[in-house]
Amino acid sequence: MPYLDFLMTYSSRFIDGTLITLGQFGLAALVAIVAALISGLMKMAHSKTMRAIAIIYIEIFRGTSLLVQLYWFYFVLPLFGFTLEKFTVGFLTVGLCYGAYGAELVRGAIQSVPRGQWEAALALNMSPAKRMQRIILPQALVAILPPWGNLMIEILKGTALVALISVADLMFETRQVNNNTYLSAQAFGTALIIYYIFARFMVTPIMRWLERVMARKIGRT
Amino acid sequence: MKHDKRHDLSQYPLRLEGDNVPMVRFQNVTKRYGSLTVLDGLNLDVAEGEMVTIIGPSGSGKTTVLRMLMTLETIDSGVIYVDGEPLTHMEKNGRLVRANAAHLRLIRSKIGMCFQHFNLFPHMTALGNCIEGPMQVLGLSKQEAEERALELLDLVGMADKRDQHPSRLSGGQQQRVAIARALAMRPKVMLFDEVTSALDPEVISEVTGVIRGLVDQHNLTMLMVTHQIGFAREISDRICLFFDGKIEEQGSPEMLLDNPQNERTQQFLSAVLEAN
Ligand SMILES: Nc1ncnc2c1ncn2[C@@H]1O[C@H](COP(=O)(O)OP(=O)(O)O)[C@@H](O)[C@H]1O
Ligand SMILES: [Mg+2]
């Protein structure tokens, strides 16, 4: 079967899968941002309990494999009476996993803001929350964007694992097509190209654009 | 530290009362970093409206004096009073105890500070820097805050640069914006820590000119650290010379600079004058 015919025949499956993958990616990225921000801030908190919770989260999710985490959330949690939709398990687990990596980036970015900025904000009598929100985080954001771009690509690639808990993402659909047709080169080749296009022509340019916008906002152009 | 637990606060008044309450009082204040005693039993009063300049060799504790007053550093013993109220401590059941965050915020509102390296917020314009505190801390509306900020930017000669980010401003311009930003909080006490030390020589006068203008505002109390002896002589009511965490000698500019009593003062002054 010529490749064009192959594409025409199975395009709807690839499109369906791609949409699911994009959904998984967007939601996982959101979860990762929130988890990284919260745990990164908690890791810098005065309270020992807060720090301990953050460290436990980071250690567990960074120290174990994403695939095991997916299985755990999908197959083991229901045994404790916790059943989640597989789509939800997918993006939640991927997000939490990469959020644990992001926590270190958040902490590093916050610590990269010069001490003098904290001190100037304190001299204006700003509350700790205002100092963080108005002075430190906007500057930390500029520092975190380049490494965060890499993490976003990791998240996109990481979502391929949700196929293994039967979320009908791009990888899942590709495997189905392959099982039906035995056209492995065409099937997996197509998936490869789609993942690459999204990473290279969507995620990276958007992150670069964000970097430029933030750099301009901070007056560093 | 054990020593501080035994430190007896009962000898310090709960607040300063009477006719001549200083705007700032350091009473027997000690500051240590580990085993290094940076300030040793410092006693210093600054009257309302007074301009006091601190000079002294590097490492003698000048910056630390200002930073303790700004509450950027804690103190190990003694009490600092501002406008008659304890700053580092507060009254509880008729006794002084360590100030909590709320008390610090209350008293800190009377103090403003300018830093050697300006520390402007890089993600905000000159105007944005000056309205940030008034809006976020004092709760002014944007319009009120901008009115106040523009008046002050005008005072420091920076009104035309209101929309520039700090990265587009020279050091002298940044420091003038920083002064406007601090003044926008309407402090009673202004602290200047070597605000001209990071500047190119030709722009120093931009900043000293602004400070000179503030001296005429009679209600503003100022505490300034500088190496510019000539400027200090010109505007100070009193100069304190620090040595090893202690005031070695203090007095009017004429007394201290022209007729120093102390040998170490004489040595320091001749070294500084030579360097200039
Ligand atoms: N955060 C700190 N930790 C340890 N030592 C410090 C710290 N800050 C200042 N010091 C020390 O305290 C002494 C006084 O410092 P400082 O007040 O900055 O002096 P000055 O402003 O007169 O040059 C110096 O010996 C300095 O090394
Ligand atoms: Mg200093």
Short mmCIF file of C-alpha atoms and ligand atoms in Angstrom, two decimals:
data_model
loop_
_atom_site.label_atom_id
_atom_site.label_comp_id
_atom_site.label_asym_id
_atom_site.label_seq_id
_atom_site.Cartn_x
_atom_site.Cartn_y
_atom_site.Cartn_z
CA MET A 1 0.00 0.00 0.00
CA PRO A 2 1.52 3.37 -0.97
CA TYR A 3 2.10 5.64 1.98
CA LEU A 4 -0.41 8.22 0.74
CA ASP A 5 -3.16 5.60 0.61
CA PHE A 6 -2.14 4.43 4.06
CA LEU A 7 -2.46 7.95 5.36
CA MET A 8 -5.86 8.49 3.72
CA THR A 9 -7.18 5.27 5.14
CA TYR A 10 -5.99 5.75 8.70
CA SER A 11 -5.88 9.54 8.99
CA SER A 12 -8.91 9.70 11.25
CA ARG A 13 -7.24 7.36 13.74
CA PHE A 14 -4.05 9.38 13.73
CA ILE A 15 -6.05 12.58 14.12
CA ASP A 16 -8.09 11.17 17.01
CA GLY A 17 -4.94 9.96 18.68
CA THR A 18 -3.17 13.26 18.14
CA LEU A 19 -6.05 15.18 19.71
CA ILE A 20 -5.96 12.95 22.77
CA THR A 21 -2.18 13.34 22.97
CA LEU A 22 -2.52 17.11 22.79
CA GLY A 23 -5.16 17.01 25.52
CA GLN A 24 -2.92 14.83 27.67
CA PHE A 25 0.02 17.11 27.02
CA GLY A 26 -1.83 20.36 27.80
CA LEU A 27 -3.39 19.05 30.98
CA ALA A 28 -0.20 17.30 32.12
CA ALA A 29 1.74 20.52 31.53
CA LEU A 30 -0.80 22.41 33.64
CA VAL A 31 -0.59 19.86 36.45
CA ALA A 32 3.21 19.97 36.24
CA ILE A 33 3.28 23.77 36.49
CA VAL A 34 0.98 23.83 39.52
CA ALA A 35 2.74 20.91 41.23
CA ALA A 36 6.20 22.35 40.56
CA LEU A 37 5.24 25.78 41.83
CA ILE A 38 3.59 24.49 45.00
CA SER A 39 6.26 21.92 45.87
CA GLY A 40 9.09 24.27 44.86
CA LEU A 41 7.74 26.95 47.20
CA MET A 42 7.04 24.42 49.94
CA LYS A 43 10.59 23.17 49.73
CA MET A 44 11.77 26.67 50.60
CA ALA A 45 9.25 27.18 53.42
CA HIS A 46 10.25 27.79 57.02
CA SER A 47 7.99 25.03 58.27
CA LYS A 48 9.70 21.65 58.54
CA THR A 49 6.45 19.79 57.81
CA MET A 50 5.93 21.71 54.58
CA ARG A 51 9.48 21.00 53.50
CA ALA A 52 9.11 17.33 54.40
CA ILE A 53 5.92 16.96 52.35
CA ALA A 54 7.57 18.58 49.36
CA ILE A 55 10.66 16.40 49.64
CA ILE A 56 8.62 13.22 49.91
CA TYR A 57 6.62 14.13 46.82
CA ILE A 58 9.72 15.05 44.82
CA GLU A 59 11.64 11.96 45.89
CA ILE A 60 8.81 9.55 45.09
CA PHE A 61 8.01 10.94 41.68
CA ARG A 62 11.58 11.52 40.59
CA GLY A 63 12.93 8.35 42.07
CA THR A 64 10.53 5.91 40.40
CA SER A 65 9.66 5.26 36.80
CA LEU A 66 6.75 7.04 35.16
CA LEU A 67 5.43 3.75 33.83
CA VAL A 68 5.31 2.22 37.29
CA GLN A 69 3.58 5.35 38.56
CA LEU A 70 0.97 5.06 35.80
CA TYR A 71 0.28 1.42 36.64
CA TRP A 72 0.16 2.23 40.27
CA PHE A 73 -2.39 4.98 39.86
CA TYR A 74 -4.42 2.97 37.38
CA PHE A 75 -4.35 -0.54 38.82
CA VAL A 76 -3.41 -0.17 42.47
CA LEU A 77 -5.36 2.87 43.64
CA PRO A 78 -8.72 1.25 42.78
CA LEU A 79 -7.84 -1.52 45.22
CA PHE A 80 -7.97 1.16 47.91
CA GLY A 81 -11.32 2.34 46.58
CA PHE A 82 -9.92 5.18 44.46
CA THR A 83 -11.01 4.85 40.88
CA LEU A 84 -10.16 7.48 38.34
CA GLU A 85 -10.96 7.74 34.65
CA LYS A 86 -7.94 6.45 32.70
CA PHE A 87 -7.70 9.74 30.80
CA THR A 88 -7.43 11.53 34.15
CA VAL A 89 -4.91 9.04 35.52
CA GLY A 90 -2.83 9.64 32.40
CA PHE A 91 -2.35 13.39 32.49
CA LEU A 92 -2.36 13.54 36.28
CA THR A 93 0.47 11.03 36.62
CA VAL A 94 2.55 12.49 33.82
CA GLY A 95 1.99 15.99 35.27
CA LEU A 96 2.90 14.97 38.81
CA CYS A 97 5.98 13.13 37.61
CA TYR A 98 7.40 16.05 35.64
CA GLY A 99 6.18 18.51 38.27
CA ALA A 100 8.64 16.86 40.63
CA TYR A 101 11.44 17.70 38.22
CA GLY A 102 10.01 21.19 37.77
CA ALA A 103 10.11 21.81 41.54
CA GLU A 104 13.88 22.01 41.43
CA LEU A 105 13.69 24.44 38.53
CA VAL A 106 11.26 26.63 40.47
CA ARG A 107 13.52 26.63 43.51
CA GLY A 108 16.58 27.40 41.42
CA ALA A 109 14.83 30.22 39.59
CA ILE A 110 13.60 31.80 42.82
CA GLN A 111 17.07 31.57 44.33
CA SER A 112 18.53 33.17 41.22
CA VAL A 113 16.67 36.41 41.99
CA PRO A 114 19.23 38.65 43.71
CA ARG A 115 18.91 39.11 47.48
CA GLY A 116 18.67 42.83 46.96
CA GLN A 117 15.25 42.38 45.40
CA TRP A 118 13.91 40.74 48.56
CA GLU A 119 15.49 43.45 50.62
CA ALA A 120 14.10 46.30 48.54
CA ALA A 121 10.63 44.74 48.75
CA LEU A 122 10.97 44.39 52.52
CA ALA A 123 12.12 47.99 52.78
CA LEU A 124 8.83 48.94 51.10
CA ASN A 125 7.16 46.96 53.88
CA MET A 126 5.61 44.44 51.49
CA SER A 127 4.21 41.30 53.10
CA PRO A 128 5.99 38.00 52.41
CA ALA A 129 3.20 36.92 50.04
CA LYS A 130 3.30 40.21 48.13
CA ARG A 131 7.07 40.06 47.91
CA MET A 132 6.87 36.63 46.36
CA GLN A 133 3.97 37.36 44.07
CA ARG A 134 4.84 40.86 42.88
CA ILE A 135 8.64 40.97 42.98
CA ILE A 136 10.24 37.54 43.06
CA LEU A 137 8.04 35.28 40.93
CA PRO A 138 7.91 37.59 37.90
CA GLN A 139 11.69 37.67 37.83
CA ALA A 140 12.00 33.96 38.56
CA LEU A 141 9.69 33.30 35.60
CA VAL A 142 12.23 34.80 33.23
CA ALA A 143 14.94 32.55 34.62
CA ILE A 144 12.83 29.41 34.53
CA LEU A 145 11.53 29.60 30.97
CA PRO A 146 14.56 28.16 29.10
CA PRO A 147 14.91 25.02 31.26
CA TRP A 148 11.14 24.73 31.44
CA GLY A 149 11.03 24.50 27.64
CA ASN A 150 13.06 21.31 27.82
CA LEU A 151 10.75 19.95 30.46
CA MET A 152 7.73 20.65 28.24
CA ILE A 153 9.23 18.51 25.51
CA GLU A 154 9.87 15.78 28.05
CA ILE A 155 6.23 16.00 29.09
CA LEU A 156 5.07 15.67 25.49
CA LYS A 157 7.24 12.62 25.00
CA GLY A 158 6.23 11.25 28.39
CA THR A 159 2.55 11.26 27.46
CA ALA A 160 3.24 8.39 25.02
CA LEU A 161 3.31 6.08 28.03
CA VAL A 162 -0.38 6.66 28.78
CA ALA A 163 -1.07 4.31 25.84
CA LEU A 164 -0.01 1.51 28.16
CA ILE A 165 -3.02 2.12 30.39
CA SER A 166 -5.19 2.19 27.25
CA VAL A 167 -5.70 5.91 26.91
CA ALA A 168 -6.44 6.23 23.18
CA ASP A 169 -3.63 8.68 22.45
CA LEU A 170 -1.45 8.87 19.37
CA MET A 171 0.75 6.00 20.49
CA PHE A 172 -2.24 3.84 21.30
CA GLU A 173 -3.88 4.45 17.93
CA THR A 174 -0.61 3.86 16.15
CA ARG A 175 -0.23 0.49 17.80
CA GLN A 176 -3.78 -0.40 16.82
CA VAL A 177 -3.10 0.54 13.22
CA ASN A 178 0.06 -1.51 13.31
CA ASN A 179 -1.77 -4.52 14.77
CA ASN A 180 -4.40 -4.32 12.04
CA THR A 181 -2.08 -3.76 9.10
CA TYR A 182 1.39 -4.95 10.08
CA LEU A 183 2.65 -1.80 8.31
CA SER A 184 5.04 -0.99 11.13
CA ALA A 185 7.28 1.38 9.21
CA GLN A 186 4.37 3.50 8.02
CA ALA A 187 2.49 3.43 11.31
CA PHE A 188 5.33 4.19 13.70
CA GLY A 189 6.98 6.45 11.15
CA THR A 190 3.85 8.60 11.09
CA ALA A 191 3.74 8.78 14.89
CA LEU A 192 7.40 9.71 14.98
CA ILE A 193 6.85 12.57 12.57
CA ILE A 194 3.80 13.88 14.42
CA TYR A 195 5.60 13.88 17.80
CA TYR A 196 8.58 15.60 16.22
CA ILE A 197 6.48 18.27 14.54
CA PHE A 198 4.74 19.11 17.79
CA ALA A 199 7.95 19.27 19.77
CA ARG A 200 9.93 21.16 17.18
CA PHE A 201 7.35 23.43 15.57
CA MET A 202 4.90 23.99 18.40
CA VAL A 203 6.37 23.61 21.88
CA THR A 204 9.79 25.06 21.16
CA PRO A 205 8.61 28.13 19.23
CA ILE A 206 5.95 28.91 21.84
CA MET A 207 8.52 28.70 24.63
CA ARG A 208 10.95 30.89 22.66
CA TRP A 209 8.21 33.40 22.06
CA LEU A 210 7.36 33.41 25.78
CA GLU A 211 11.02 33.97 26.59
CA ARG A 212 11.12 36.98 24.29
CA VAL A 213 7.88 38.41 25.66
CA MET A 214 9.07 38.03 29.25
CA ALA A 215 12.49 39.46 28.45
CA ARG A 216 10.78 42.48 26.94
CA LYS A 217 8.52 42.86 29.97
CA ILE A 218 11.50 42.96 32.24
CA GLY A 219 13.11 45.53 29.98
CA ARG A 220 16.06 43.36 29.00
CA THR A 221 15.82 43.82 25.26
CA MET B 1 22.07 31.84 72.12
CA LYS B 2 22.32 31.28 75.86
CA HIS B 3 23.67 34.70 76.46
CA ASP B 4 20.57 36.28 74.96
CA LYS B 5 18.14 34.25 77.03
CA ARG B 6 19.70 35.80 80.12
CA HIS B 7 19.71 39.20 78.47
CA ASP B 8 17.58 41.29 80.80
CA LEU B 9 15.04 43.44 79.00
CA SER B 10 13.56 44.94 82.14
CA GLN B 11 16.14 47.72 82.14
CA TYR B 12 14.75 49.03 78.83
CA PRO B 13 11.73 51.35 78.80
CA LEU B 14 8.52 50.08 77.14
CA ARG B 15 8.45 53.28 75.16
CA LEU B 16 10.32 56.55 75.15
CA GLU B 17 8.43 59.46 76.67
CA GLY B 18 9.15 63.03 77.58
CA ASP B 19 10.20 66.17 75.79
CA ASN B 20 13.16 65.01 73.81
CA VAL B 21 12.17 61.68 72.39
CA PRO B 22 14.63 60.84 69.61
CA MET B 23 13.31 59.64 66.26
CA VAL B 24 15.73 56.72 66.42
CA ARG B 25 17.46 55.24 69.43
CA PHE B 26 19.88 52.33 69.46
CA GLN B 27 20.15 51.33 73.08
CA ASN B 28 23.01 49.00 73.93
CA VAL B 29 22.59 47.13 70.65
CA THR B 30 24.83 44.18 69.92
CA LYS B 31 25.00 42.28 66.65
CA ARG B 32 26.97 39.14 66.01
CA TYR B 33 27.53 36.90 63.05
CA GLY B 34 28.53 33.63 64.63
CA SER B 35 31.48 34.41 66.84
CA LEU B 36 32.13 37.75 65.14
CA THR B 37 30.74 40.68 67.12
CA VAL B 38 29.97 43.29 64.49
CA LEU B 39 28.37 45.88 66.76
CA ASP B 40 29.16 45.96 70.43
CA GLY B 41 26.74 47.71 72.74
CA LEU B 42 25.90 50.51 70.32
CA ASN B 43 24.21 53.58 71.74
CA LEU B 44 23.08 56.15 69.20
CA ASP B 45 20.24 58.67 69.17
CA VAL B 46 19.04 60.50 66.09
CA ALA B 47 16.73 63.44 66.69
CA GLU B 48 13.72 64.20 64.55
CA GLY B 49 14.82 66.03 61.42
CA GLU B 50 18.46 65.39 62.11
CA MET B 51 20.92 64.32 59.40
CA VAL B 52 23.47 61.96 60.86
CA THR B 53 26.28 60.61 58.72
CA ILE B 54 28.22 57.48 59.54
CA ILE B 55 31.77 57.19 58.28
CA GLY B 56 34.46 54.68 59.04
CA PRO B 57 36.66 52.01 57.53
CA SER B 58 35.23 49.11 55.57
CA GLY B 59 33.93 46.34 57.82
CA SER B 60 33.42 48.63 60.82
CA GLY B 61 29.68 47.88 60.93
CA LYS B 62 28.20 50.94 59.19
CA THR B 63 25.93 49.01 56.86
CA THR B 64 24.85 46.74 59.67
CA VAL B 65 23.57 49.75 61.65
CA LEU B 66 21.25 50.71 58.80
CA ARG B 67 20.21 47.13 58.04
CA MET B 68 19.21 46.50 61.66
CA LEU B 69 17.09 49.63 61.60
CA MET B 70 15.46 48.51 58.35
CA THR B 71 14.83 45.13 60.05
CA LEU B 72 16.90 43.37 57.40
CA GLU B 73 18.98 41.98 60.26
CA THR B 74 17.93 40.84 63.72
CA ILE B 75 19.83 42.04 66.75
CA ASP B 76 21.36 39.93 69.49
CA SER B 77 20.82 42.23 72.42
CA GLY B 78 19.65 45.72 73.20
CA VAL B 79 16.57 47.52 71.87
CA ILE B 80 16.04 49.82 68.91
CA TYR B 81 13.34 52.48 69.27
CA VAL B 82 11.74 54.38 66.43
CA ASP B 83 9.60 57.43 67.09
CA GLY B 84 9.44 56.44 70.75
CA GLU B 85 8.19 52.91 70.10
CA PRO B 86 10.36 49.82 70.35
CA LEU B 87 11.08 48.38 66.90
CA THR B 88 12.92 45.17 67.66
CA HIS B 89 10.63 44.43 70.58
CA MET B 90 7.06 45.00 71.61
CA GLU B 91 5.13 45.28 74.81
CA LYS B 92 3.37 42.23 76.12
CA ASN B 93 1.89 42.08 79.62
CA GLY B 94 3.92 45.08 80.66
CA ARG B 95 7.21 43.61 79.46
CA LEU B 96 9.27 43.81 76.32
CA VAL B 97 9.33 40.69 74.18
CA ARG B 98 10.73 40.11 70.70
CA ALA B 99 8.68 41.84 68.05
CA ASN B 100 6.43 39.64 65.94
CA ALA B 101 5.94 40.10 62.21
CA ALA B 102 2.89 42.34 62.64
CA HIS B 103 4.70 44.68 65.02
CA LEU B 104 7.72 44.85 62.74
CA ARG B 105 5.50 45.79 59.81
CA LEU B 106 3.80 48.50 61.85
CA ILE B 107 7.02 50.22 62.93
CA ARG B 108 8.91 49.47 59.72
CA SER B 109 6.41 51.64 57.86
CA LYS B 110 8.19 54.67 59.32
CA ILE B 111 11.50 53.77 57.69
CA GLY B 112 12.71 53.87 54.11
CA MET B 113 16.04 52.81 52.68
CA CYS B 114 18.19 53.35 49.61
CA PHE B 115 20.85 50.79 48.76
CA GLN B 116 24.31 50.98 47.26
CA HIS B 117 23.17 48.96 44.23
CA PHE B 118 19.76 50.65 43.90
CA ASN B 119 17.82 47.35 43.85
CA LEU B 120 15.13 48.73 41.57
CA PHE B 121 12.60 46.16 40.38
CA PRO B 122 13.77 45.38 36.84
CA HIS B 123 10.37 44.21 35.62
CA MET B 124 8.74 47.56 36.37
CA THR B 125 9.18 50.99 34.88
CA ALA B 126 10.46 53.92 36.92
CA LEU B 127 6.86 54.88 37.63
CA GLY B 128 5.92 51.27 38.31
CA ASN B 129 8.68 51.05 40.91
CA CYS B 130 7.36 54.14 42.65
CA ILE B 131 3.68 53.14 42.76
CA GLU B 132 4.31 49.54 43.82
CA GLY B 133 4.63 50.18 47.55
CA PRO B 134 1.89 52.81 47.80
CA MET B 135 -0.58 50.59 45.94
CA GLN B 136 0.34 47.18 47.35
CA VAL B 137 1.19 48.20 50.90
CA LEU B 138 -0.57 51.48 51.62
CA GLY B 139 -3.62 50.61 49.54
CA LEU B 140 -3.63 53.78 47.45
CA SER B 141 -5.60 53.79 44.22
CA LYS B 142 -3.59 53.74 41.03
CA GLN B 143 -4.41 57.38 40.38
CA GLU B 144 -3.41 58.53 43.86
CA ALA B 145 -0.23 56.48 43.72
CA GLU B 146 0.71 57.86 40.31
CA GLU B 147 0.10 61.42 41.41
CA ARG B 148 2.33 60.93 44.40
CA ALA B 149 4.98 59.10 42.37
CA LEU B 150 5.09 61.69 39.61
CA GLU B 151 5.55 64.48 42.12
CA LEU B 152 8.52 62.62 43.57
CA LEU B 153 9.96 61.61 40.21
CA ASP B 154 9.78 65.28 39.37
CA LEU B 155 11.54 66.14 42.62
CA VAL B 156 14.44 63.85 41.71
CA GLY B 157 14.43 65.04 38.11
CA MET B 158 13.26 61.76 36.61
CA ALA B 159 9.70 62.56 35.55
CA ASP B 160 10.61 62.37 31.86
CA LYS B 161 11.96 58.83 32.33
CA ARG B 162 8.86 57.56 34.08
CA ASP B 163 8.15 54.89 31.46
CA GLN B 164 11.68 53.52 31.24
CA HIS B 165 12.74 50.24 32.76
CA PRO B 166 15.76 50.37 35.09
CA SER B 167 17.95 48.60 32.53
CA ARG B 168 17.59 51.67 30.32
CA LEU B 169 18.70 54.08 33.03
CA SER B 170 22.18 55.10 34.12
CA GLY B 171 23.32 54.37 37.66
CA GLY B 172 22.68 57.91 38.79
CA GLN B 173 19.22 57.85 37.27
CA GLN B 174 18.44 54.51 38.87
CA GLN B 175 19.50 55.76 42.26
CA ARG B 176 17.30 58.83 41.91
CA VAL B 177 14.32 56.62 41.06
CA ALA B 178 15.17 54.47 44.08
CA ILE B 179 15.07 57.57 46.28
CA ALA B 180 11.67 58.52 44.84
CA ARG B 181 10.44 54.98 45.40
CA ALA B 182 11.43 55.07 49.06
CA LEU B 183 9.98 58.55 49.59
CA ALA B 184 6.67 57.49 48.05
CA MET B 185 6.03 55.48 51.22
CA ARG B 186 6.26 58.74 53.24
CA PRO B 187 8.79 57.43 55.75
CA LYS B 188 9.81 59.48 58.75
CA VAL B 189 13.34 58.12 58.62
CA MET B 190 15.40 57.67 55.48
CA LEU B 191 18.47 55.47 55.35
CA PHE B 192 21.15 55.85 52.67
CA ASP B 193 23.81 53.16 52.47
CA GLU B 194 26.68 54.38 50.29
CA VAL B 195 24.22 55.42 47.63
CA THR B 196 26.94 56.98 45.49
CA SER B 197 29.60 54.27 45.83
CA ALA B 198 28.49 52.34 42.75
CA LEU B 199 28.25 55.45 40.58
CA ASP B 200 30.62 56.92 38.05
CA PRO B 201 32.23 60.06 39.47
CA GLU B 202 30.54 62.38 37.01
CA VAL B 203 27.01 61.40 38.05
CA ILE B 204 27.53 61.40 41.81
CA SER B 205 26.36 64.99 42.04
CA GLU B 206 22.97 64.05 40.52
CA VAL B 207 22.31 61.95 43.58
CA THR B 208 23.96 64.10 46.23
CA GLY B 209 21.99 67.03 44.83
CA VAL B 210 18.74 65.18 45.49
CA ILE B 211 19.77 64.27 49.03
CA ARG B 212 20.84 67.83 49.68
CA GLY B 213 17.33 68.90 48.68
CA LEU B 214 15.81 66.49 51.18
CA VAL B 215 17.78 67.99 54.05
CA ASP B 216 15.61 71.07 53.80
CA GLN B 217 12.51 68.99 54.47
CA HIS B 218 12.55 69.54 58.17
CA ASN B 219 10.52 66.57 59.25
CA LEU B 220 12.65 63.95 57.50
CA THR B 221 15.22 62.23 59.69
CA MET B 222 18.17 60.82 57.81
CA LEU B 223 20.92 58.37 58.55
CA MET B 224 23.55 58.13 55.85
CA VAL B 225 26.64 56.01 55.32
CA THR B 226 29.12 57.55 52.92
CA HIS B 227 32.77 57.81 52.02
CA GLN B 228 32.33 61.29 50.63
CA ILE B 229 33.70 63.35 53.45
CA GLY B 230 33.13 66.65 51.66
CA PHE B 231 29.47 65.91 51.11
CA ALA B 232 29.09 64.72 54.69
CA ARG B 233 30.61 67.93 55.98
CA GLU B 234 28.28 70.00 53.88
CA ILE B 235 24.96 68.44 54.86
CA SER B 236 25.36 66.60 58.16
CA ASP B 237 24.20 67.86 61.51
CA ARG B 238 26.44 65.28 63.07
CA ILE B 239 29.04 62.78 61.91
CA CYS B 240 29.76 59.49 63.67
CA LEU B 241 33.00 57.72 63.02
CA PHE B 242 32.75 53.95 63.41
CA PHE B 243 35.63 51.70 64.31
CA ASP B 244 35.30 47.97 64.96
CA GLY B 245 31.59 48.13 65.71
CA LYS B 246 31.80 51.08 68.03
CA ILE B 247 31.41 54.82 67.67
CA GLU B 248 34.97 56.01 68.01
CA GLU B 249 34.14 59.68 67.90
CA GLN B 250 31.17 61.84 66.97
CA GLY B 251 30.29 65.48 66.70
CA SER B 252 29.43 68.31 64.35
CA PRO B 253 31.24 68.16 60.99
CA GLU B 254 33.54 70.99 62.03
CA MET B 255 34.41 69.37 65.33
CA LEU B 256 35.01 65.91 63.95
CA LEU B 257 36.66 66.73 60.67
CA ASP B 258 38.71 69.78 61.57
CA ASN B 259 39.57 69.02 65.11
CA PRO B 260 39.49 65.27 65.70
CA GLN B 261 40.39 64.36 69.25
CA ASN B 262 41.15 60.77 68.66
CA GLU B 263 44.25 59.34 67.06
CA ARG B 264 42.40 56.68 65.08
CA THR B 265 40.01 59.35 63.78
CA GLN B 266 42.94 61.42 62.62
CA GLN B 267 44.50 58.45 60.87
CA PHE B 268 41.26 57.49 59.16
CA LEU B 269 40.56 61.03 58.00
CA SER B 270 44.01 61.58 56.60
CA ALA B 271 43.82 58.23 54.78
CA VAL B 272 40.46 59.13 53.26
CA LEU B 273 41.52 62.62 52.30
CA GLU B 274 44.59 61.22 50.62
CA ALA B 275 42.47 58.74 48.67
CA ASN B 276 40.17 61.51 47.47
N1 LIG C 1 25.70 38.26 56.54
C1 LIG C 1 26.91 38.31 57.15
N2 LIG C 1 27.49 37.21 57.63
C2 LIG C 1 28.68 37.27 58.25
N3 LIG C 1 29.38 38.38 58.44
C3 LIG C 1 28.85 39.52 57.99
C4 LIG C 1 27.60 39.56 57.32
N4 LIG C 1 27.33 40.84 56.98
C5 LIG C 1 28.36 41.56 57.42
N5 LIG C 1 29.29 40.79 58.02
C6 LIG C 1 30.53 41.25 58.64
O1 LIG C 1 30.21 42.26 59.56
C7 LIG C 1 31.20 43.26 59.56
C8 LIG C 1 30.55 44.61 59.34
O2 LIG C 1 30.00 44.65 58.06
P1 LIG C 1 29.31 45.95 57.47
O3 LIG C 1 28.30 46.45 58.41
O4 LIG C 1 28.85 45.62 56.11
O5 LIG C 1 30.55 46.95 57.40
P2 LIG C 1 30.70 48.32 56.62
O6 LIG C 1 29.39 48.68 56.01
O7 LIG C 1 31.16 49.28 57.64
O8 LIG C 1 31.77 48.07 55.59
C9 LIG C 1 32.20 42.88 58.49
O9 LIG C 1 33.29 42.27 59.12
C10 LIG C 1 31.45 41.90 57.64
O10 LIG C 1 32.34 40.96 57.08
MG MG C 2 28.87 48.96 53.96
#
